[in-house]
Amino acid sequence: MDYRKYRCNLWERLGCLTAGTAVAAAIAWLFYRSWYGMVLVIPVNYLIVSYYKNKKRDERAKKLMIEFRDAIQAVAAALLAGYSIEHAWKEAEREIMDLYGKEAMITKELIQMNAEIKLNRNVEEILHDLAVRSGVEEIQSFAEIFGFAKRSGGDFPQIIRTTAARISAKIEVEREVDTVIAGKKLEGKIMSVMPFFILAYLNLASGEFIDPLYGNLAGVLVMSAALLVFVGAMAINRRISDIRV
């Protein structure tokens, strides 16, 4: 599996399409009072699908990083118990299967890894392949260090423990950052939907006040500019709140 790309299933695609259609309909009525605005359903649906895919990909990458940390900790324990590096991954497979189950991402990767090890494929090559597919910086770093240590005879248990500690520290920092900015993210989401509510209120309570903005070229240009500013503000808000550790 290429973890750098997320593929939506049928239900996820239908959900995104429904959300995109609803947002496009709201924009068509609130900004243009015309169903011609429904032409926006195509770019809106594209943006929603892209956002959903990126979000699910990032969530999967975080989950894979946590599972990988537990896997290499199991490998380090097996090495300290006297197993060879190849057999240590097999022991890790048993522990991880008990911990996460057979359907977990890392369990499937370990099963595939041990099957390839039986075919005499080098462990470092298998790890390099996983690192490339994962798109996770920590896994990529571990694969590079592991390959160098195996060629030069490094201290595998210490290397693995150090990598696991780094991953754990990053996970903890990310959790702390998420906790600190959770309130700001909520404020950003509220501010993102406020223009819709304000326009809906004006249309329902004081429709004659904003009537000049509809049904003419000047009004279409003004509302289109307002919509672009609104979308730009949402993009800036998302970029500011998306803190990478």
Coordinates of N, CA and C in Angstrom, one line a residue:
M1 N 0.8 -1.2 0.0 CA 0.0 0.0 0.0 C 0.9 1.3 0.0
D2 N 0.5 2.2 -0.8 CA 1.2 3.5 -0.8 C 0.4 4.4 0.1
Y3 N 1.0 4.7 1.3 CA 0.4 5.5 2.3 C 0.4 7.0 2.0
R4 N 1.1 7.3 1.0 CA 1.2 8.7 0.6 C -0.1 9.2 -0.1
K5 N -0.9 8.2 -0.5 CA -2.1 8.6 -1.2 C -3.3 7.9 -0.5
Y6 N -4.4 8.6 -0.5 CA -5.6 8.1 0.2 C -6.7 7.9 -0.9
R7 N -7.3 6.7 -1.0 CA -8.3 6.5 -2.0 C -9.6 6.3 -1.2
C8 N -10.6 7.2 -1.6 CA -11.9 7.1 -1.0 C -12.7 5.9 -1.5
N9 N -13.5 5.3 -0.6 CA -14.4 4.3 -1.0 C -15.7 4.9 -1.5
L10 N -16.6 4.0 -2.0 CA -17.8 4.5 -2.6 C -18.6 5.4 -1.6
W11 N -18.8 5.0 -0.4 CA -19.5 5.8 0.6 C -18.9 7.1 0.9
E12 N -17.6 7.1 1.0 CA -16.9 8.4 1.2 C -17.0 9.3 0.1
R13 N -17.0 8.8 -1.2 CA -17.2 9.7 -2.3 C -18.6 10.2 -2.4
L14 N -19.6 9.4 -2.0 CA -21.0 9.9 -2.0 C -21.2 10.9 -0.9
G15 N -20.5 10.7 0.2 CA -20.6 11.7 1.3 C -20.0 13.0 0.9
C16 N -18.8 13.0 0.2 CA -18.2 14.2 -0.3 C -19.0 14.9 -1.3
L17 N -19.6 14.1 -2.2 CA -20.5 14.7 -3.3 C -21.7 15.3 -2.7
T18 N -22.3 14.7 -1.7 CA -23.5 15.3 -1.0 C -23.1 16.6 -0.3
A19 N -22.0 16.6 0.4 CA -21.5 17.8 1.1 C -21.2 18.9 0.1
G20 N -20.6 18.5 -1.1 CA -20.2 19.5 -2.1 C -21.5 20.1 -2.7
T21 N -22.5 19.3 -3.0 CA -23.7 19.8 -3.6 C -24.4 20.7 -2.6
A22 N -24.4 20.4 -1.3 CA -25.1 21.2 -0.3 C -24.4 22.6 -0.2
V23 N -23.1 22.6 -0.2 CA -22.3 23.8 -0.1 C -22.5 24.7 -1.4
A24 N -22.5 24.0 -2.5 CA -22.7 24.7 -3.8 C -24.1 25.3 -3.8
A25 N -25.1 24.6 -3.4 CA -26.5 25.1 -3.3 C -26.6 26.3 -2.4
A26 N -25.9 26.2 -1.2 CA -25.9 27.4 -0.3 C -25.3 28.6 -0.9
I27 N -24.2 28.4 -1.6 CA -23.5 29.5 -2.3 C -24.3 30.1 -3.4
A28 N -25.0 29.2 -4.2 CA -25.8 29.7 -5.3 C -27.0 30.6 -4.8
W29 N -27.6 30.2 -3.7 CA -28.7 31.0 -3.1 C -28.2 32.2 -2.4
L30 N -27.2 32.0 -1.5 CA -26.8 33.1 -0.6 C -26.0 34.2 -1.4
F31 N -25.2 33.8 -2.3 CA -24.3 34.8 -3.0 C -24.9 35.3 -4.3
Y32 N -25.8 34.5 -5.0 CA -26.2 34.8 -6.3 C -27.7 34.8 -6.5
R33 N -28.4 34.1 -5.6 CA -29.9 33.9 -5.7 C -30.2 33.4 -7.1
S34 N -29.4 32.4 -7.5 CA -29.6 31.9 -8.9 C -29.1 30.4 -8.9
W35 N -29.8 29.6 -9.5 CA -29.4 28.2 -9.6 C -28.2 28.0 -10.6
Y36 N -27.9 29.1 -11.3 CA -26.7 29.1 -12.2 C -25.5 28.9 -11.4
G37 N -25.6 29.4 -10.1 CA -24.4 29.2 -9.2 C -24.1 27.8 -8.9
M38 N -25.0 26.9 -9.2 CA -24.7 25.4 -9.0 C -23.6 24.9 -9.9
V39 N -23.1 25.7 -10.8 CA -21.9 25.3 -11.6 C -20.7 25.2 -10.7
L40 N -20.8 25.8 -9.5 CA -19.7 25.7 -8.6 C -19.6 24.4 -7.9
V41 N -20.6 23.5 -8.1 CA -20.6 22.2 -7.5 C -19.3 21.4 -7.9
I42 N -18.8 21.6 -9.1 CA -17.6 20.9 -9.5 C -16.4 21.3 -8.8
P43 N -16.0 22.6 -8.7 CA -14.8 23.0 -8.0 C -15.0 22.8 -6.5
V44 N -16.2 23.0 -5.9 CA -16.5 22.8 -4.5 C -16.3 21.4 -4.1
N45 N -16.8 20.5 -5.0 CA -16.7 19.1 -4.7 C -15.2 18.6 -4.8
Y46 N -14.5 19.2 -5.7 CA -13.0 18.9 -5.8 C -12.3 19.3 -4.6
L47 N -12.6 20.5 -4.1 CA -12.0 21.0 -2.8 C -12.3 20.2 -1.6
I48 N -13.5 19.8 -1.5 CA -14.0 19.0 -0.4 C -13.3 17.6 -0.4
V49 N -13.3 17.0 -1.6 CA -12.6 15.7 -1.7 C -11.1 15.8 -1.4
S50 N -10.5 16.8 -1.9 CA -9.0 17.0 -1.7 C -8.8 17.2 -0.2
Y51 N -9.6 18.0 0.5 CA -9.5 18.2 1.9 C -9.7 16.9 2.7
Y52 N -10.7 16.2 2.3 CA -11.0 14.9 3.0 C -9.8 13.9 2.8
K53 N -9.3 13.8 1.6 CA -8.2 12.9 1.3 C -7.0 13.3 2.1
N54 N -6.7 14.5 2.2 CA -5.5 15.0 2.9 C -5.6 14.7 4.4
K55 N -6.8 15.0 4.9 CA -7.1 14.8 6.3 C -7.0 13.3 6.7
K56 N -7.6 12.4 5.9 CA -7.5 11.0 6.2 C -6.1 10.5 6.0
R57 N -5.4 11.0 5.0 CA -4.0 10.6 4.8 C -3.1 10.9 6.0
D58 N -3.3 12.2 6.5 CA -2.5 12.6 7.7 C -2.8 11.8 8.9
E59 N -4.1 11.5 9.1 CA -4.5 10.7 10.2 C -4.0 9.3 10.1
R60 N -4.0 8.7 8.9 CA -3.4 7.4 8.7 C -1.9 7.4 9.0
A61 N -1.2 8.4 8.5 CA 0.2 8.5 8.7 C 0.6 8.6 10.2
K62 N -0.2 9.3 11.0 CA 0.0 9.4 12.4 C -0.2 8.1 13.1
K63 N -1.3 7.4 12.7 CA -1.5 6.1 13.2 C -0.4 5.1 12.9
L64 N 0.0 5.1 11.6 CA 1.1 4.2 11.2 C 2.4 4.5 12.0
M65 N 2.7 5.8 12.3 CA 3.9 6.1 13.0 C 3.8 5.5 14.4
I66 N 2.6 5.6 15.1 CA 2.5 5.0 16.4 C 2.6 3.5 16.4
E67 N 2.0 2.9 15.4 CA 2.1 1.4 15.3 C 3.5 1.0 15.0
F68 N 4.2 1.8 14.2 CA 5.6 1.4 13.8 C 6.5 1.6 15.0
R69 N 6.2 2.6 15.9 CA 7.0 2.7 17.1 C 6.9 1.5 18.0
D70 N 5.7 1.0 18.1 CA 5.4 -0.2 19.0 C 6.1 -1.4 18.3
A71 N 6.1 -1.5 17.0 CA 6.7 -2.6 16.3 C 8.2 -2.6 16.6
I72 N 8.9 -1.5 16.4 CA 10.3 -1.5 16.6 C 10.7 -1.7 18.1
Q73 N 9.9 -1.3 19.0 CA 10.1 -1.6 20.4 C 10.1 -3.1 20.6
A74 N 9.1 -3.8 20.0 CA 9.1 -5.2 20.1 C 10.3 -5.9 19.5
V75 N 10.8 -5.3 18.4 CA 12.0 -5.8 17.8 C 13.2 -5.6 18.7
A76 N 13.3 -4.5 19.3 CA 14.4 -4.2 20.3 C 14.4 -5.2 21.4
A77 N 13.2 -5.5 22.0 CA 13.0 -6.5 23.0 C 13.5 -7.9 22.6
A78 N 13.1 -8.2 21.4 CA 13.5 -9.5 20.9 C 15.0 -9.6 20.7
L79 N 15.6 -8.5 20.2 CA 17.1 -8.5 20.1 C 17.8 -8.7 21.4
L80 N 17.3 -8.0 22.4 CA 17.9 -8.1 23.8 C 17.7 -9.5 24.3
A81 N 16.7 -10.2 23.8 CA 16.4 -11.6 24.3 C 17.3 -12.6 23.6
G82 N 18.1 -12.1 22.6 CA 19.0 -13.0 21.9 C 18.6 -13.4 20.5
Y83 N 17.5 -12.9 20.0 CA 17.1 -13.3 18.6 C 18.0 -12.6 17.6
S84 N 18.2 -13.2 16.4 CA 18.8 -12.5 15.3 C 17.9 -11.4 14.8
I85 N 18.5 -10.5 14.0 CA 17.7 -9.4 13.5 C 16.5 -9.8 12.7
E86 N 16.8 -10.9 11.9 CA 15.7 -11.4 11.0 C 14.6 -12.0 11.9
H87 N 14.9 -12.8 12.9 CA 13.9 -13.5 13.7 C 13.3 -12.5 14.7
A88 N 13.9 -11.4 14.9 CA 13.3 -10.4 15.8 C 12.1 -9.8 15.2
W89 N 12.1 -9.6 13.9 CA 10.9 -9.1 13.2 C 9.7 -10.1 13.3
K90 N 10.0 -11.4 13.3 CA 9.0 -12.4 13.4 C 8.4 -12.3 14.8
E91 N 9.2 -12.2 15.8 CA 8.7 -12.1 17.2 C 7.8 -10.8 17.3
A92 N 8.3 -9.7 16.6 CA 7.5 -8.5 16.7 C 6.2 -8.7 16.0
E93 N 6.1 -9.5 15.0 CA 4.8 -9.7 14.3 C 3.8 -10.4 15.3
R94 N 4.3 -11.3 16.1 CA 3.4 -12.0 17.0 C 2.9 -11.0 18.1
E95 N 3.8 -10.2 18.6 CA 3.4 -9.2 19.6 C 2.4 -8.2 19.1
I96 N 2.7 -7.7 17.9 CA 1.9 -6.6 17.3 C 0.5 -7.2 16.9
M97 N 0.5 -8.4 16.5 CA -0.8 -9.0 16.1 C -1.7 -9.1 17.4
D98 N -1.1 -9.5 18.5 CA -1.8 -9.5 19.8 C -2.3 -8.1 20.2
L99 N -1.4 -7.1 19.9 CA -1.7 -5.8 20.4 C -2.8 -5.1 19.5
Y100 N -2.6 -5.2 18.2 CA -3.4 -4.4 17.2 C -4.4 -5.3 16.4
G101 N -4.2 -6.6 16.3 CA -5.0 -7.4 15.5 C -4.4 -7.6 14.1
K102 N -5.0 -8.5 13.4 CA -4.5 -8.9 12.1 C -4.7 -7.9 11.0
E103 N -5.7 -7.0 11.2 CA -6.1 -6.0 10.2 C -5.4 -4.7 10.3
A104 N -4.5 -4.5 11.3 CA -3.8 -3.3 11.5 C -2.8 -3.1 10.4
M105 N -2.5 -1.9 10.1 CA -1.5 -1.6 9.0 C -0.2 -2.2 9.2
I106 N 0.3 -2.0 10.4 CA 1.7 -2.5 10.7 C 1.7 -4.0 10.8
T107 N 0.6 -4.6 11.2 CA 0.6 -6.1 11.2 C 0.7 -6.6 9.8
K108 N 0.0 -6.0 8.9 CA 0.1 -6.5 7.5 C 1.5 -6.3 6.9
E109 N 2.1 -5.1 7.3 CA 3.4 -4.9 6.8 C 4.4 -5.9 7.4
L110 N 4.3 -6.2 8.7 CA 5.2 -7.2 9.3 C 5.0 -8.6 8.7
I111 N 3.8 -9.0 8.4 CA 3.5 -10.3 7.7 C 4.2 -10.3 6.4
Q112 N 4.0 -9.2 5.6 CA 4.7 -9.2 4.3 C 6.2 -9.1 4.4
M113 N 6.7 -8.4 5.4 CA 8.1 -8.3 5.6 C 8.7 -9.7 5.9
N114 N 8.1 -10.4 6.8 CA 8.6 -11.7 7.2 C 8.5 -12.7 6.1
A115 N 7.5 -12.6 5.3 CA 7.4 -13.5 4.1 C 8.5 -13.2 3.1
E116 N 8.9 -11.9 3.0 CA 10.0 -11.6 2.0 C 11.3 -12.0 2.6
I117 N 11.5 -11.9 4.0 CA 12.7 -12.3 4.6 C 12.9 -13.8 4.4
K118 N 11.9 -14.6 4.4 CA 12.0 -16.0 4.1 C 12.5 -16.3 2.7
L119 N 12.2 -15.3 1.8 CA 12.7 -15.5 0.4 C 14.1 -14.9 0.3
N120 N 14.8 -14.6 1.4 CA 16.1 -14.1 1.5 C 16.3 -12.7 0.9
R121 N 15.3 -11.9 1.1 CA 15.4 -10.5 0.8 C 16.0 -9.7 2.0
N122 N 16.8 -8.8 1.7 CA 17.5 -8.1 2.8 C 16.5 -7.2 3.6
V123 N 16.6 -7.2 4.9 CA 15.7 -6.5 5.8 C 15.8 -5.0 5.5
E124 N 17.0 -4.5 5.2 CA 17.1 -3.0 5.0 C 16.4 -2.6 3.7
E125 N 16.4 -3.5 2.7 CA 15.7 -3.2 1.5 C 14.2 -3.2 1.7
I126 N 13.7 -4.1 2.5 CA 12.3 -4.1 2.9 C 11.9 -2.9 3.6
L127 N 12.7 -2.5 4.6 CA 12.4 -1.3 5.4 C 12.5 0.0 4.5
H128 N 13.4 0.0 3.6 CA 13.5 1.1 2.7 C 12.2 1.3 1.8
D129 N 11.7 0.1 1.4 CA 10.5 0.1 0.6 C 9.3 0.7 1.4
L130 N 9.2 0.2 2.7 CA 8.2 0.7 3.6 C 8.3 2.2 3.8
A131 N 9.6 2.6 4.0 CA 9.8 4.0 4.3 C 9.4 4.9 3.2
V132 N 9.7 4.5 1.9 CA 9.2 5.3 0.8 C 7.7 5.3 0.7
R133 N 7.1 4.2 0.9 CA 5.6 4.1 0.7 C 4.9 4.8 1.9
S134 N 5.5 4.9 3.0 CA 4.9 5.5 4.2 C 4.7 7.0 4.1
G135 N 5.8 7.6 3.6 CA 5.8 9.1 3.6 C 6.0 9.7 5.0
V136 N 6.4 8.8 5.9 CA 6.6 9.3 7.3 C 8.1 9.5 7.5
E137 N 8.4 10.7 7.9 CA 9.8 11.1 8.1 C 10.6 10.2 9.0
E138 N 9.9 9.8 10.2 CA 10.6 9.0 11.2 C 10.9 7.6 10.7
I139 N 10.0 7.1 9.9 CA 10.2 5.7 9.3 C 11.3 5.8 8.3
Q140 N 11.4 6.9 7.5 CA 12.4 7.0 6.5 C 13.8 7.2 7.2
S141 N 13.9 7.9 8.3 CA 15.1 8.1 9.0 C 15.6 6.8 9.6
F142 N 14.6 6.0 10.2 CA 15.0 4.8 10.8 C 15.5 3.8 9.7
A143 N 14.9 3.8 8.6 CA 15.3 2.9 7.5 C 16.8 3.2 7.1
E144 N 17.1 4.5 7.0 CA 18.4 4.9 6.6 C 19.5 4.5 7.7
I145 N 19.1 4.8 8.9 CA 20.1 4.5 10.0 C 20.2 3.0 10.2
F146 N 19.1 2.2 10.0 CA 19.1 0.8 10.1 C 20.0 0.2 9.1
G147 N 19.9 0.7 7.8 CA 20.7 0.1 6.7 C 22.2 0.4 7.0
F148 N 22.5 1.6 7.4 CA 23.9 2.0 7.7 C 24.5 1.1 8.9
A149 N 23.7 1.0 9.9 CA 24.1 0.2 11.1 C 24.3 -1.3 10.7
K150 N 23.5 -1.8 9.8 CA 23.6 -3.2 9.5 C 24.9 -3.5 8.6
R151 N 25.2 -2.5 7.8 CA 26.4 -2.6 7.0 C 27.7 -2.4 7.8
S152 N 27.6 -1.6 8.9 CA 28.8 -1.2 9.7 C 28.8 -1.9 11.0
G153 N 27.8 -2.8 11.3 CA 27.8 -3.5 12.6 C 27.4 -2.6 13.8
G154 N 26.4 -1.8 13.7 CA 26.0 -1.0 14.8 C 25.2 -1.7 15.9
D155 N 24.9 -0.9 16.9 CA 24.2 -1.5 18.1 C 22.7 -1.3 17.8
F156 N 22.1 -2.4 17.3 CA 20.7 -2.3 16.8 C 19.8 -2.0 18.0
P157 N 19.8 -2.7 19.1 CA 18.9 -2.4 20.2 C 18.9 -0.9 20.6
Q158 N 20.1 -0.3 20.7 CA 20.2 1.1 21.1 C 19.7 2.0 20.0
I159 N 19.9 1.7 18.7 CA 19.4 2.5 17.6 C 17.9 2.4 17.6
I160 N 17.3 1.3 17.8 CA 15.9 1.1 17.8 C 15.3 1.8 19.0
R161 N 15.9 1.7 20.2 CA 15.3 2.4 21.3 C 15.4 3.9 21.2
T162 N 16.4 4.4 20.6 CA 16.6 5.8 20.4 C 15.5 6.3 19.4
T163 N 15.3 5.6 18.3 CA 14.3 5.9 17.3 C 12.9 5.9 17.9
A164 N 12.6 4.9 18.7 CA 11.3 4.8 19.4 C 11.1 6.0 20.3
A165 N 12.1 6.4 21.0 CA 12.0 7.5 21.9 C 11.8 8.8 21.2
R166 N 12.4 9.0 20.0 CA 12.2 10.1 19.2 C 10.7 10.2 18.7
I167 N 10.2 9.1 18.3 CA 8.9 9.0 17.8 C 7.9 9.3 18.9
S168 N 8.1 8.7 20.1 CA 7.3 9.0 21.2 C 7.3 10.5 21.6
A169 N 8.4 11.1 21.6 CA 8.5 12.5 21.9 C 7.8 13.4 20.9
K170 N 7.9 13.0 19.6 CA 7.1 13.8 18.6 C 5.6 13.6 18.8
I171 N 5.2 12.4 19.1 CA 3.7 12.1 19.3 C 3.2 13.0 20.5
E172 N 4.0 13.0 21.5 CA 3.6 13.8 22.7 C 3.6 15.3 22.4
V173 N 4.6 15.8 21.7 CA 4.6 17.2 21.3 C 3.4 17.5 20.4
E174 N 3.0 16.7 19.5 CA 1.9 16.9 18.6 C 0.6 16.9 19.4
R175 N 0.5 16.1 20.4 CA -0.7 16.1 21.3 C -0.8 17.3 22.1
E176 N 0.3 17.8 22.6 CA 0.3 19.1 23.4 C -0.1 20.3 22.5
V177 N 0.5 20.3 21.3 CA 0.2 21.4 20.3 C -1.3 21.3 20.0
D178 N -1.9 20.1 19.7 CA -3.3 20.0 19.4 C -4.2 20.5 20.5
T179 N -3.7 20.2 21.8 CA -4.5 20.6 22.9 C -4.5 22.1 23.1
V180 N -3.3 22.7 22.8 CA -3.2 24.2 23.0 C -4.0 25.0 22.0
I181 N -4.0 24.5 20.7 CA -4.6 25.2 19.6 C -6.0 24.7 19.3
A182 N -6.5 23.8 20.1 CA -7.9 23.2 19.9 C -8.9 24.3 19.9
G183 N -8.8 25.2 20.9 CA -9.8 26.3 21.0 C -9.7 27.2 19.8
K184 N -8.5 27.5 19.3 CA -8.4 28.4 18.1 C -8.9 27.7 16.9
K185 N -8.7 26.4 16.8 CA -9.3 25.7 15.6 C -10.8 25.8 15.6
L186 N -11.4 25.6 16.8 CA -12.9 25.7 16.9 C -13.3 27.1 16.5
E187 N -12.6 28.2 17.0 CA -13.0 29.5 16.6 C -12.9 29.7 15.1
G188 N -11.8 29.1 14.5 CA -11.7 29.2 13.1 C -12.8 28.6 12.3
K189 N -13.3 27.4 12.8 CA -14.4 26.7 12.2 C -15.7 27.5 12.3
I190 N -15.9 28.1 13.5 CA -17.1 29.0 13.6 C -17.0 30.2 12.7
M191 N -15.9 30.8 12.6 CA -15.8 32.0 11.7 C -15.9 31.6 10.3
S192 N -15.6 30.4 9.9 CA -15.7 29.9 8.6 C -17.2 29.8 8.1
V193 N -18.1 29.5 9.0 CA -19.5 29.4 8.6 C -20.3 30.7 8.9
M194 N -19.7 31.6 9.6 CA -20.4 32.8 10.0 C -20.9 33.6 8.8
P195 N -20.1 33.8 7.7 CA -20.6 34.5 6.5 C -21.9 33.9 6.0
F196 N -22.0 32.6 6.0 CA -23.2 32.0 5.5 C -24.4 32.4 6.4
F197 N -24.2 32.3 7.7 CA -25.3 32.7 8.6 C -25.7 34.1 8.5
I198 N -24.7 35.0 8.3 CA -25.0 36.4 8.2 C -25.8 36.7 6.9
L199 N -25.3 36.1 5.8 CA -26.1 36.3 4.5 C -27.5 35.7 4.6
A200 N -27.6 34.5 5.2 CA -28.9 33.9 5.4 C -29.8 34.8 6.2
Y201 N -29.3 35.4 7.3 CA -30.1 36.3 8.1 C -30.5 37.5 7.3
L202 N -29.6 38.1 6.6 CA -30.0 39.3 5.8 C -31.0 39.0 4.7
N203 N -30.9 37.9 4.1 CA -31.8 37.5 3.1 C -33.2 37.3 3.7
L204 N -33.3 36.7 4.8 CA -34.6 36.4 5.4 C -35.2 37.6 6.2
A205 N -34.3 38.4 6.8 CA -34.9 39.5 7.7 C -34.9 40.8 7.0
S206 N -33.9 41.0 6.1 CA -33.9 42.3 5.4 C -33.5 42.1 3.9
G207 N -34.3 41.4 3.3 CA -34.0 41.0 1.9 C -33.9 42.2 1.0
E208 N -34.7 43.3 1.2 CA -34.7 44.5 0.4 C -33.4 45.3 0.5
F209 N -32.8 45.1 1.7 CA -31.5 45.8 2.0 C -30.4 45.4 1.1
I210 N -30.4 44.1 0.7 CA -29.3 43.6 -0.1 C -29.7 43.2 -1.5
D211 N -31.0 43.5 -1.9 CA -31.5 43.2 -3.2 C -30.6 43.8 -4.3
P212 N -30.0 45.0 -4.2 CA -29.2 45.5 -5.2 C -28.0 44.7 -5.6
L213 N -27.6 43.7 -4.7 CA -26.5 42.9 -5.0 C -26.8 41.7 -5.8
Y214 N -28.1 41.5 -6.2 CA -28.5 40.3 -6.9 C -29.2 40.8 -8.3
G215 N -29.0 39.9 -9.3 CA -29.7 40.1 -10.5 C -29.0 41.1 -11.4
N216 N -27.8 41.5 -11.2 CA -27.1 42.5 -12.1 C -25.6 42.2 -12.0
L217 N -24.9 42.6 -13.1 CA -23.5 42.3 -13.2 C -22.7 42.9 -12.1
A218 N -22.9 44.1 -11.7 CA -22.2 44.7 -10.6 C -22.3 43.9 -9.3
G219 N -23.5 43.4 -9.0 CA -23.8 42.6 -7.8 C -23.1 41.3 -7.9
V220 N -23.1 40.7 -9.1 CA -22.4 39.4 -9.2 C -20.9 39.5 -9.0
L221 N -20.3 40.6 -9.5 CA -18.9 40.9 -9.3 C -18.6 41.1 -7.9
V222 N -19.4 41.9 -7.2 CA -19.2 42.2 -5.8 C -19.3 40.9 -4.9
M223 N -20.3 40.1 -5.2 CA -20.5 38.9 -4.4 C -19.4 37.8 -4.7
S224 N -19.0 37.8 -6.0 CA -17.9 36.9 -6.4 C -16.6 37.3 -5.7
A225 N -16.3 38.6 -5.6 CA -15.1 39.1 -4.9 C -15.2 38.7 -3.4
A226 N -16.4 38.9 -2.8 CA -16.6 38.5 -1.4 C -16.4 37.0 -1.2
L227 N -16.9 36.2 -2.1 CA -16.7 34.8 -2.0 C -15.2 34.4 -2.1
L228 N -14.5 35.0 -3.0 CA -13.1 34.8 -3.1 C -12.3 35.1 -1.8
V229 N -12.7 36.3 -1.3 CA -12.0 36.7 0.0 C -12.3 35.7 1.1
F230 N -13.6 35.3 1.1 CA -14.0 34.3 2.1 C -13.2 33.0 2.0
V231 N -13.1 32.5 0.8 CA -12.3 31.2 0.5 C -10.8 31.4 0.9
G232 N -10.3 32.6 0.5 CA -8.9 32.9 0.9 C -8.7 32.9 2.4
A233 N -9.6 33.5 3.1 CA -9.5 33.6 4.6 C -9.5 32.2 5.2
M234 N -10.4 31.3 4.6 CA -10.5 29.9 5.1 C -9.1 29.2 4.9
A235 N -8.5 29.4 3.7 CA -7.3 28.8 3.4 C -6.2 29.3 4.3
I236 N -6.1 30.6 4.6 CA -5.1 31.1 5.5 C -5.3 30.6 6.9
N237 N -6.6 30.5 7.3 CA -6.9 30.0 8.7 C -6.4 28.6 8.8
R238 N -6.6 27.8 7.8 CA -6.2 26.4 7.8 C -4.7 26.3 7.8
R239 N -4.0 27.1 7.1 CA -2.6 27.0 7.0 C -2.0 27.5 8.4
I240 N -2.6 28.5 9.0 CA -2.0 28.9 10.3 C -2.2 27.9 11.4
S241 N -3.4 27.2 11.4 CA -3.7 26.2 12.4 C -3.0 24.9 12.1
D242 N -2.5 24.6 10.9 CA -1.9 23.4 10.6 C -0.4 23.4 11.0
I243 N -0.1 23.1 12.2 CA 1.2 23.2 12.7 C 1.9 21.9 12.6
R244 N 3.0 21.8 11.9 CA 3.8 20.6 11.8 C 4.9 20.5 12.8
V245 N 5.1 19.4 13.4 CA 6.1 19.2 14.4 C 7.4 18.6 13.7

